[in-house]
Amino acid sequence: MEELCGVGAAAPLRGDAEEPKQGSVLFLGGNEVKSSAVVKYSSAPPQAAFARLQEKTDLKLPPANWLRESAKLGPAGTTILGNNKKSKPFSSFGMAYDFIDSVGNDVDVVSDSENIKKLLKIPYSKSHVSMAVHRIGRTLLLDELDIQELFMRSSQTGDWTWLKEFYQRLIDQKWQRKKKSKEHWYQKAILSKFLYYSINGDGAAQPVPSTSKQHQEGPVSGESDEAGRSSWPAPFEMPSSLSEDPGASNQGLKNDFVRNILWTFEDIHMLVGSNMPIFGGGRYPAVSLRLRDNNKPINVLTGIDYWLDNLICNVPELVMCFHVNGIVQKYEMIKTEDIPNLENSNFSTKVIKDIAQNILSFLKSNCTKEGHTYWLFKASGSDIVKLYDLTTLCEETEDKYQNPFTMPVAILLYKVACNMMLKKNQNKKHYGTIRTLLLNCLKLLDNGRHPQIIASANYMLSELFQLDEPKKEDSTDFPINGNSDESYSEEEEEMPDSDENGSYSNSSDPPDDNKAVAIIKSVGELSVPEKYKSVHRIRPSCAFPVCHGTEERCRLVLNYVLEGLKSVDSSVKKEGDLPAADPSTPIPLKYEDESTSGGPECLEKQMALFLDKMGSFQKGKHCSQSGMIPGSWQYKMKLQLILKSSKAYYVLSDAAMILQKYGRALRYIKLALQCHDTYCCLCASMLPEVLVFLCQCLTLCGDIQLMLAQNANNRAAYLEEYNYQTKEDQEILHSLHRESRCQVFAWATDLSTDLECQLSVSCKCYEAAYEILLFSNLKNQNPEQHIQVLKRMGNIRNEIGVFYMNQAAAVQTERLVSKNVSTTEQQLWKKSFSCFEEGIQNFESIDDATNAALLLCNTGRLMRICAQAHCATEGDFKREFSPEEALYYNKAVDYYLKALRSLGKRDVHPAVWDSVNWELSTTYFTMATLQQDYAPLSRKAQEQIEKEVSEAMKKSLKYCDVDTVSARQPLCQYRAATIHHRLASMYHSCLRNQVGDEHLRKQHRVLADLHYSKAVRLFQLLKDAPCEFLRVQLERVAFAEFQMASQNSSAGKLKTLFGALDIMVKAKGAFQLIRKELVAESEQKSKDKSSAENVSPNDSPTGLNKEEVLKLLSIFESRMSFLLLQSIKLLTSTKKKIGGINEEEVVLKTNKQVYSLLLRATANKSTTLLERIEVILNLLEQLAQNNEASNGGIQ
């Protein structure tokens, strides 16, 4: 056999194994039984060799060392003889407290070895069995429930009377206490003396004087009834030390065993307490000593006792000392594996294994509720074993706290949960287990008596829900199962009666037995292999509730936080200066109208006060209105609970923000900041992570205020959301108000109706967050947070700048033309410019080139608004482009160029790059247009103006990208076409008005022709600018006519005429577009006459300006008529052949025919616009064919 674990070694600290696992596998009569044992703790001194007593030694005489301490014996009560005291009814709890890691997971049973032996002997013994069973996770705790002792107590205190009556009904007789016989005390006395003789160093029996004979007949010290009774604590008593620190006490329940052993019997893992004396035996490393009366043979029960004791302690041999009437006769050595085969006591180890497995399965299948006290009972002489749920029976009759097991169970549940919480990050699958342990713990506790444990348990429950993790965690890490309260409970349905599952039915039981949870009808069933094999597999982890969304998760957290706060508050003595808050009365949420709020100036003061207060946190000021003592458990717990609630409200606010429920989001962030305010009032020093969290809260608050400002149309709905409050929120606020007024952040969380105020509040929130990062030196530790805050500051300053800029534009629009720029406008410009400048600095400080470019672009737009405001105030006939306009437009150009420099190249952000280019092009175009239309001739020469206009137009073209395909491309093409048109018109005008320098005239002629050509080519690409295209073509005709006027030869004039007619023919595309739009309009009218009545005669639903079309058509007809007439005259008068007789006649004939048709058409005033266009298109078609011939003949 293997050596006993830890033989000869000093006792280690409790909780540590003395040696690596030692085990033995026994082969007994062909039946294999696997058994191994690890000593987790031993308080015994090193083993002493036993002294073999001489024959005829009289054990009735006490040895000299009897009941005395010595170095060999170790400290009192933990001698190598074992602890003589009777084990307490709560002994398993003492062990569980010491080996908390094992409870709930690895170990199936925790109990005294005596209880294990008693259970395994049930089928062999007629004696009664009475045990209390408790479940903690997958672990069962077994303790002796001494009914007689309990009822002795009941008769003195009045407790448990209901159980006494129930018990009397059960055994159907009047209860009476059995007294132990003299023989019992005699046997105990000689055993005690035998053991003391066996450790005597010199081996000689040293009798003491006969005066000590009084010990022989009376009970051995420590065995009295009084000593036994004192082991029962009063129901639900709690030491004061526990109320101060949940970990400071084990409810007075100590682990009194000499050894705690982790015993594995087959597949059953047990934590067992043993007090069996173990001796060294020379060549035997460990033996157990037994004293037997030679006249009484060893029976099966004794044999099982000896065998199990040796297995549990892993002792390989048994030394038996036989005596007759106390006189030693002989010694005998028996190996442990031979014990089952002893004469008169042989038994099957396989059967013992089956009994163990059946009992464990029976208990695990039926003791399903954590926190409940179950009673396993077998009456003396009975074959029926019954299991009762005492907790349920107790609650039906009396206060649950009359159960003396309530408090130890609650403490153990709490301790196991605490232990698992320390390791919770290692494996989240235990979250459900922890939650169930804590919920069952809370069911057992009374708030008035155990506020600290309740508060702590609720805080731990709230900690299980990860607020800062993605939602997917809910469904991936935890099994989807709604069973949350009874997570360890097996299925509720009872299994039908069958041989496989055992008989759990109580339908045939006597009337009194209907209270039993389960019954074993015959102890013989326990010997049948796998008779009670549990079909219910114990779940390795219990189900965690699946939260269908962030709000549900946060609400669960807040519910636990509230329960914790209630426990803390109820334990704090009130001084009387605080009026009791009525939880049913809602706390009004402050709502200010802009007329009373005081505006941005008031905000500045509040910000200053806030930052001053934030600074004071560094100095360690704190105050609690409720009178909590700093450093007390209430103080520490309330801080944790408040911070947790603040985080939950923050997450709720963030979720509401995503759903665009901005009123709700503001309400939640208000609650989060009120929690934070209270935390600040209590906390002596702010931790960096708490300050970072405050920054996050203020940043989110700023975001919400900005969203409220941008969605002013839904203000009524947001106000309703903001003012709504749940009862839970009210109660949490009441708890906060016990400590502070919660008004420090009121400036940030009030819902204003003024847009400017909302934007200002948003900005101040970001500024406050930034200031906290600065003065707390958190900027470098949290670079991401720092960048986010600066980005938001830049963004809100842009928003405020745009707000003031738009206000300035609105004031400018409302201002009468005759008035000068008002002071209000100038103030708005300054505010807007200041905001843009600060925003640009914010973005540049974090190298955000794109956003900096956007703000520079907005500053450019502001400059253009300033320029527009400075246009000359005199009547239009005197209007000139002023120096102030030029100044501001040039400033705008500078800012746009800065924006482009900030971006560097288009690849950085193509959309922003294109936008800045467009704005720059627009600015140059506007400047050129204004200089061209309102030329400052009083200050500048015509040539200088023309030069400046030309330069500005060319720069506008430079930044007008007509080639890149984008949504803005048609606009760019239209802009470029317009620029070319304007430049051509300008050179055309110069040519008309210029006299003298022929070289310059020729240059202008070439430039005019070039820009007209480019304008035509771009307008032809556009399908929505027929009027502009037509206008350019008419100007080209006029340009040709102007050239023709200066020509002298008929051939030259004729060439120019045909060129002009060719231009008119090319205008056919514009007329086709106009016709298409008019036909579409006509069809629309025929479909819906009612809508036709509402259409203005000058406007088409397609966007065509009919008045413009009519005007251009009349000019076109007039010029066409003139050109045709001139061509007819020239062709008729000239003698020159045009490529041949036939060609000249054909051209002349066609022109005459077209001219004739045109005259008739223009003479008819009743023709519609569409008909006139049809005529023109028809005539242009004829001319197109004619031009092919004429162009070939004219040289």
mmCIF file of C-alpha atoms in Angstrom, residues 107-232:
data_model
loop_
_atom_site.group_PDB
_atom_site.id
_atom_site.type_symbol
_atom_site.label_atom_id
_atom_site.label_comp_id
_atom_site.label_asym_id
_atom_site.label_seq_id
_atom_site.Cartn_x
_atom_site.Cartn_y
_atom_site.Cartn_z
ATOM 1 C CA VAL A 107 -16.361 18.616 -5.243
ATOM 2 C CA ASP A 108 -19.593 16.599 -5.084
ATOM 3 C CA VAL A 109 -19.883 16.324 -1.297
ATOM 4 C CA VAL A 110 -18.487 18.197 1.732
ATOM 5 C CA SER A 111 -19.033 16.433 5.047
ATOM 6 C CA ASP A 112 -17.705 14.845 8.234
ATOM 7 C CA SER A 113 -16.356 11.335 7.622
ATOM 8 C CA GLU A 114 -18.830 10.056 10.260
ATOM 9 C CA ASN A 115 -21.767 11.288 8.135
ATOM 10 C CA ILE A 116 -20.318 9.650 5.008
ATOM 11 C CA LYS A 117 -19.956 6.359 6.860
ATOM 12 C CA LYS A 118 -23.475 6.608 8.257
ATOM 13 C CA LEU A 119 -24.925 7.115 4.752
ATOM 14 C CA LEU A 120 -22.993 4.237 3.217
ATOM 15 C CA LYS A 121 -24.148 1.913 6.030
ATOM 16 C CA ILE A 122 -27.880 2.705 5.568
ATOM 17 C CA PRO A 123 -28.783 -0.654 3.913
ATOM 18 C CA TYR A 124 -26.915 -2.567 6.674
ATOM 19 C CA SER A 125 -28.079 -0.590 9.697
ATOM 20 C CA LYS A 126 -31.390 -0.252 11.518
ATOM 21 C CA SER A 127 -30.333 2.949 13.309
ATOM 22 C CA HIS A 128 -31.949 6.265 12.439
ATOM 23 C CA VAL A 129 -30.401 8.733 9.990
ATOM 24 C CA SER A 130 -31.044 12.470 10.223
ATOM 25 C CA MET A 131 -29.004 14.843 8.057
ATOM 26 C CA ALA A 132 -29.296 18.372 6.754
ATOM 27 C CA VAL A 133 -28.458 18.688 3.050
ATOM 28 C CA HIS A 134 -27.601 21.978 1.298
ATOM 29 C CA ARG A 135 -26.743 22.583 -2.301
ATOM 30 C CA ILE A 136 -24.118 25.108 -3.459
ATOM 31 C CA GLY A 137 -23.652 24.831 -7.201
ATOM 32 C CA ARG A 138 -22.905 21.169 -7.916
ATOM 33 C CA THR A 139 -21.692 20.584 -4.355
ATOM 34 C CA LEU A 140 -23.807 19.059 -1.582
ATOM 35 C CA LEU A 141 -23.039 19.896 2.063
ATOM 36 C CA LEU A 142 -24.059 17.181 4.553
ATOM 37 C CA ASP A 143 -24.396 17.800 8.294
ATOM 38 C CA GLU A 144 -25.872 15.757 11.113
ATOM 39 C CA LEU A 145 -29.239 17.156 12.124
ATOM 40 C CA ASP A 146 -29.634 15.980 15.724
ATOM 41 C CA ILE A 147 -33.388 16.159 16.088
ATOM 42 C CA GLN A 148 -33.311 15.358 19.801
ATOM 43 C CA GLU A 149 -30.850 18.124 20.485
ATOM 44 C CA LEU A 150 -32.858 20.507 18.293
ATOM 45 C CA PHE A 151 -36.036 19.789 20.226
ATOM 46 C CA MET A 152 -34.289 20.224 23.563
ATOM 47 C CA ARG A 153 -33.437 23.692 22.317
ATOM 48 C CA SER A 154 -36.978 24.172 21.037
ATOM 49 C CA SER A 155 -38.445 23.499 24.471
ATOM 50 C CA GLN A 156 -36.237 26.279 25.900
ATOM 51 C CA THR A 157 -36.593 28.924 23.155
ATOM 52 C CA GLY A 158 -39.873 28.117 21.423
ATOM 53 C CA ASP A 159 -38.128 27.805 18.053
ATOM 54 C CA TRP A 160 -38.818 24.986 15.633
ATOM 55 C CA THR A 161 -42.051 23.972 17.367
ATOM 56 C CA TRP A 162 -43.589 23.353 13.942
ATOM 57 C CA LEU A 163 -40.852 20.824 13.130
ATOM 58 C CA LYS A 164 -41.251 19.164 16.515
ATOM 59 C CA GLU A 165 -44.985 18.669 15.894
ATOM 60 C CA PHE A 166 -44.321 17.497 12.354
ATOM 61 C CA TYR A 167 -41.709 15.007 13.587
ATOM 62 C CA GLN A 168 -44.049 13.630 16.249
ATOM 63 C CA ARG A 169 -46.742 13.079 13.606
ATOM 64 C CA LEU A 170 -44.171 11.466 11.356
ATOM 65 C CA ILE A 171 -43.021 8.792 13.828
ATOM 66 C CA ASP A 172 -46.534 8.601 15.342
ATOM 67 C CA GLN A 173 -45.442 8.698 18.959
ATOM 68 C CA LYS A 174 -44.722 11.244 21.630
ATOM 69 C CA TRP A 175 -41.142 12.388 21.355
ATOM 70 C CA GLN A 176 -38.828 11.618 24.225
ATOM 71 C CA ARG A 177 -35.102 12.015 24.593
ATOM 72 C CA LYS A 178 -33.120 8.792 24.797
ATOM 73 C CA LYS A 179 -30.402 8.677 27.410
ATOM 74 C CA LYS A 180 -27.099 7.029 26.653
ATOM 75 C CA SER A 181 -26.319 3.872 28.652
ATOM 76 C CA LYS A 182 -23.557 3.402 31.215
ATOM 77 C CA GLU A 183 -22.024 0.824 28.874
ATOM 78 C CA HIS A 184 -21.627 3.545 26.220
ATOM 79 C CA TRP A 185 -19.639 5.789 28.578
ATOM 80 C CA TYR A 186 -17.604 2.817 29.877
ATOM 81 C CA GLN A 187 -16.506 1.851 26.344
ATOM 82 C CA LYS A 188 -15.550 5.447 25.532
ATOM 83 C CA ALA A 189 -13.505 5.735 28.722
ATOM 84 C CA ILE A 190 -11.397 2.587 28.186
ATOM 85 C CA LEU A 191 -10.820 3.545 24.523
ATOM 86 C CA SER A 192 -9.521 6.929 25.640
ATOM 87 C CA LYS A 193 -7.205 5.334 28.211
ATOM 88 C CA PHE A 194 -5.995 2.747 25.651
ATOM 89 C CA LEU A 195 -4.994 5.508 23.218
ATOM 90 C CA TYR A 196 -3.144 7.455 25.929
ATOM 91 C CA TYR A 197 -1.319 4.259 26.993
ATOM 92 C CA SER A 198 -0.370 3.687 23.303
ATOM 93 C CA ILE A 199 1.429 7.032 23.016
ATOM 94 C CA ASN A 200 3.324 6.698 26.292
ATOM 95 C CA GLY A 201 6.984 7.016 25.386
ATOM 96 C CA ASP A 202 8.378 4.370 27.716
ATOM 97 C CA GLY A 203 5.544 1.990 26.960
ATOM 98 C CA ALA A 204 4.903 1.314 30.673
ATOM 99 C CA ALA A 205 1.437 1.610 32.082
ATOM 100 C CA GLN A 206 1.538 4.171 34.828
ATOM 101 C CA PRO A 207 -1.673 4.022 36.838
ATOM 102 C CA VAL A 208 -2.783 7.114 38.707
ATOM 103 C CA PRO A 209 -4.271 7.261 42.176
ATOM 104 C CA SER A 210 -7.734 5.814 42.577
ATOM 105 C CA THR A 211 -9.177 9.247 43.289
ATOM 106 C CA SER A 212 -9.396 9.735 39.578
ATOM 107 C CA LYS A 213 -11.732 6.764 39.191
ATOM 108 C CA GLN A 214 -14.559 9.245 38.858
ATOM 109 C CA HIS A 215 -13.454 9.536 35.222
ATOM 110 C CA GLN A 216 -14.077 5.888 34.551
ATOM 111 C CA GLU A 217 -17.815 5.917 34.779
ATOM 112 C CA GLY A 218 -18.702 9.453 33.756
ATOM 113 C CA PRO A 219 -18.654 10.949 30.331
ATOM 114 C CA VAL A 220 -15.281 11.811 28.847
ATOM 115 C CA SER A 221 -14.428 15.497 29.019
ATOM 116 C CA GLY A 222 -15.895 17.377 26.085
ATOM 117 C CA GLU A 223 -18.596 14.753 25.536
ATOM 118 C CA SER A 224 -21.308 16.185 27.765
ATOM 119 C CA ASP A 225 -24.755 17.038 26.467
ATOM 120 C CA GLU A 226 -24.218 20.643 27.404
ATOM 121 C CA ALA A 227 -21.064 20.833 25.330
ATOM 122 C CA GLY A 228 -22.911 19.267 22.445
ATOM 123 C CA ARG A 229 -25.849 21.613 22.715
ATOM 124 C CA SER A 230 -23.657 24.669 22.825
ATOM 125 C CA SER A 231 -22.599 23.911 19.272
ATOM 126 C CA TRP A 232 -25.990 25.106 17.983
#
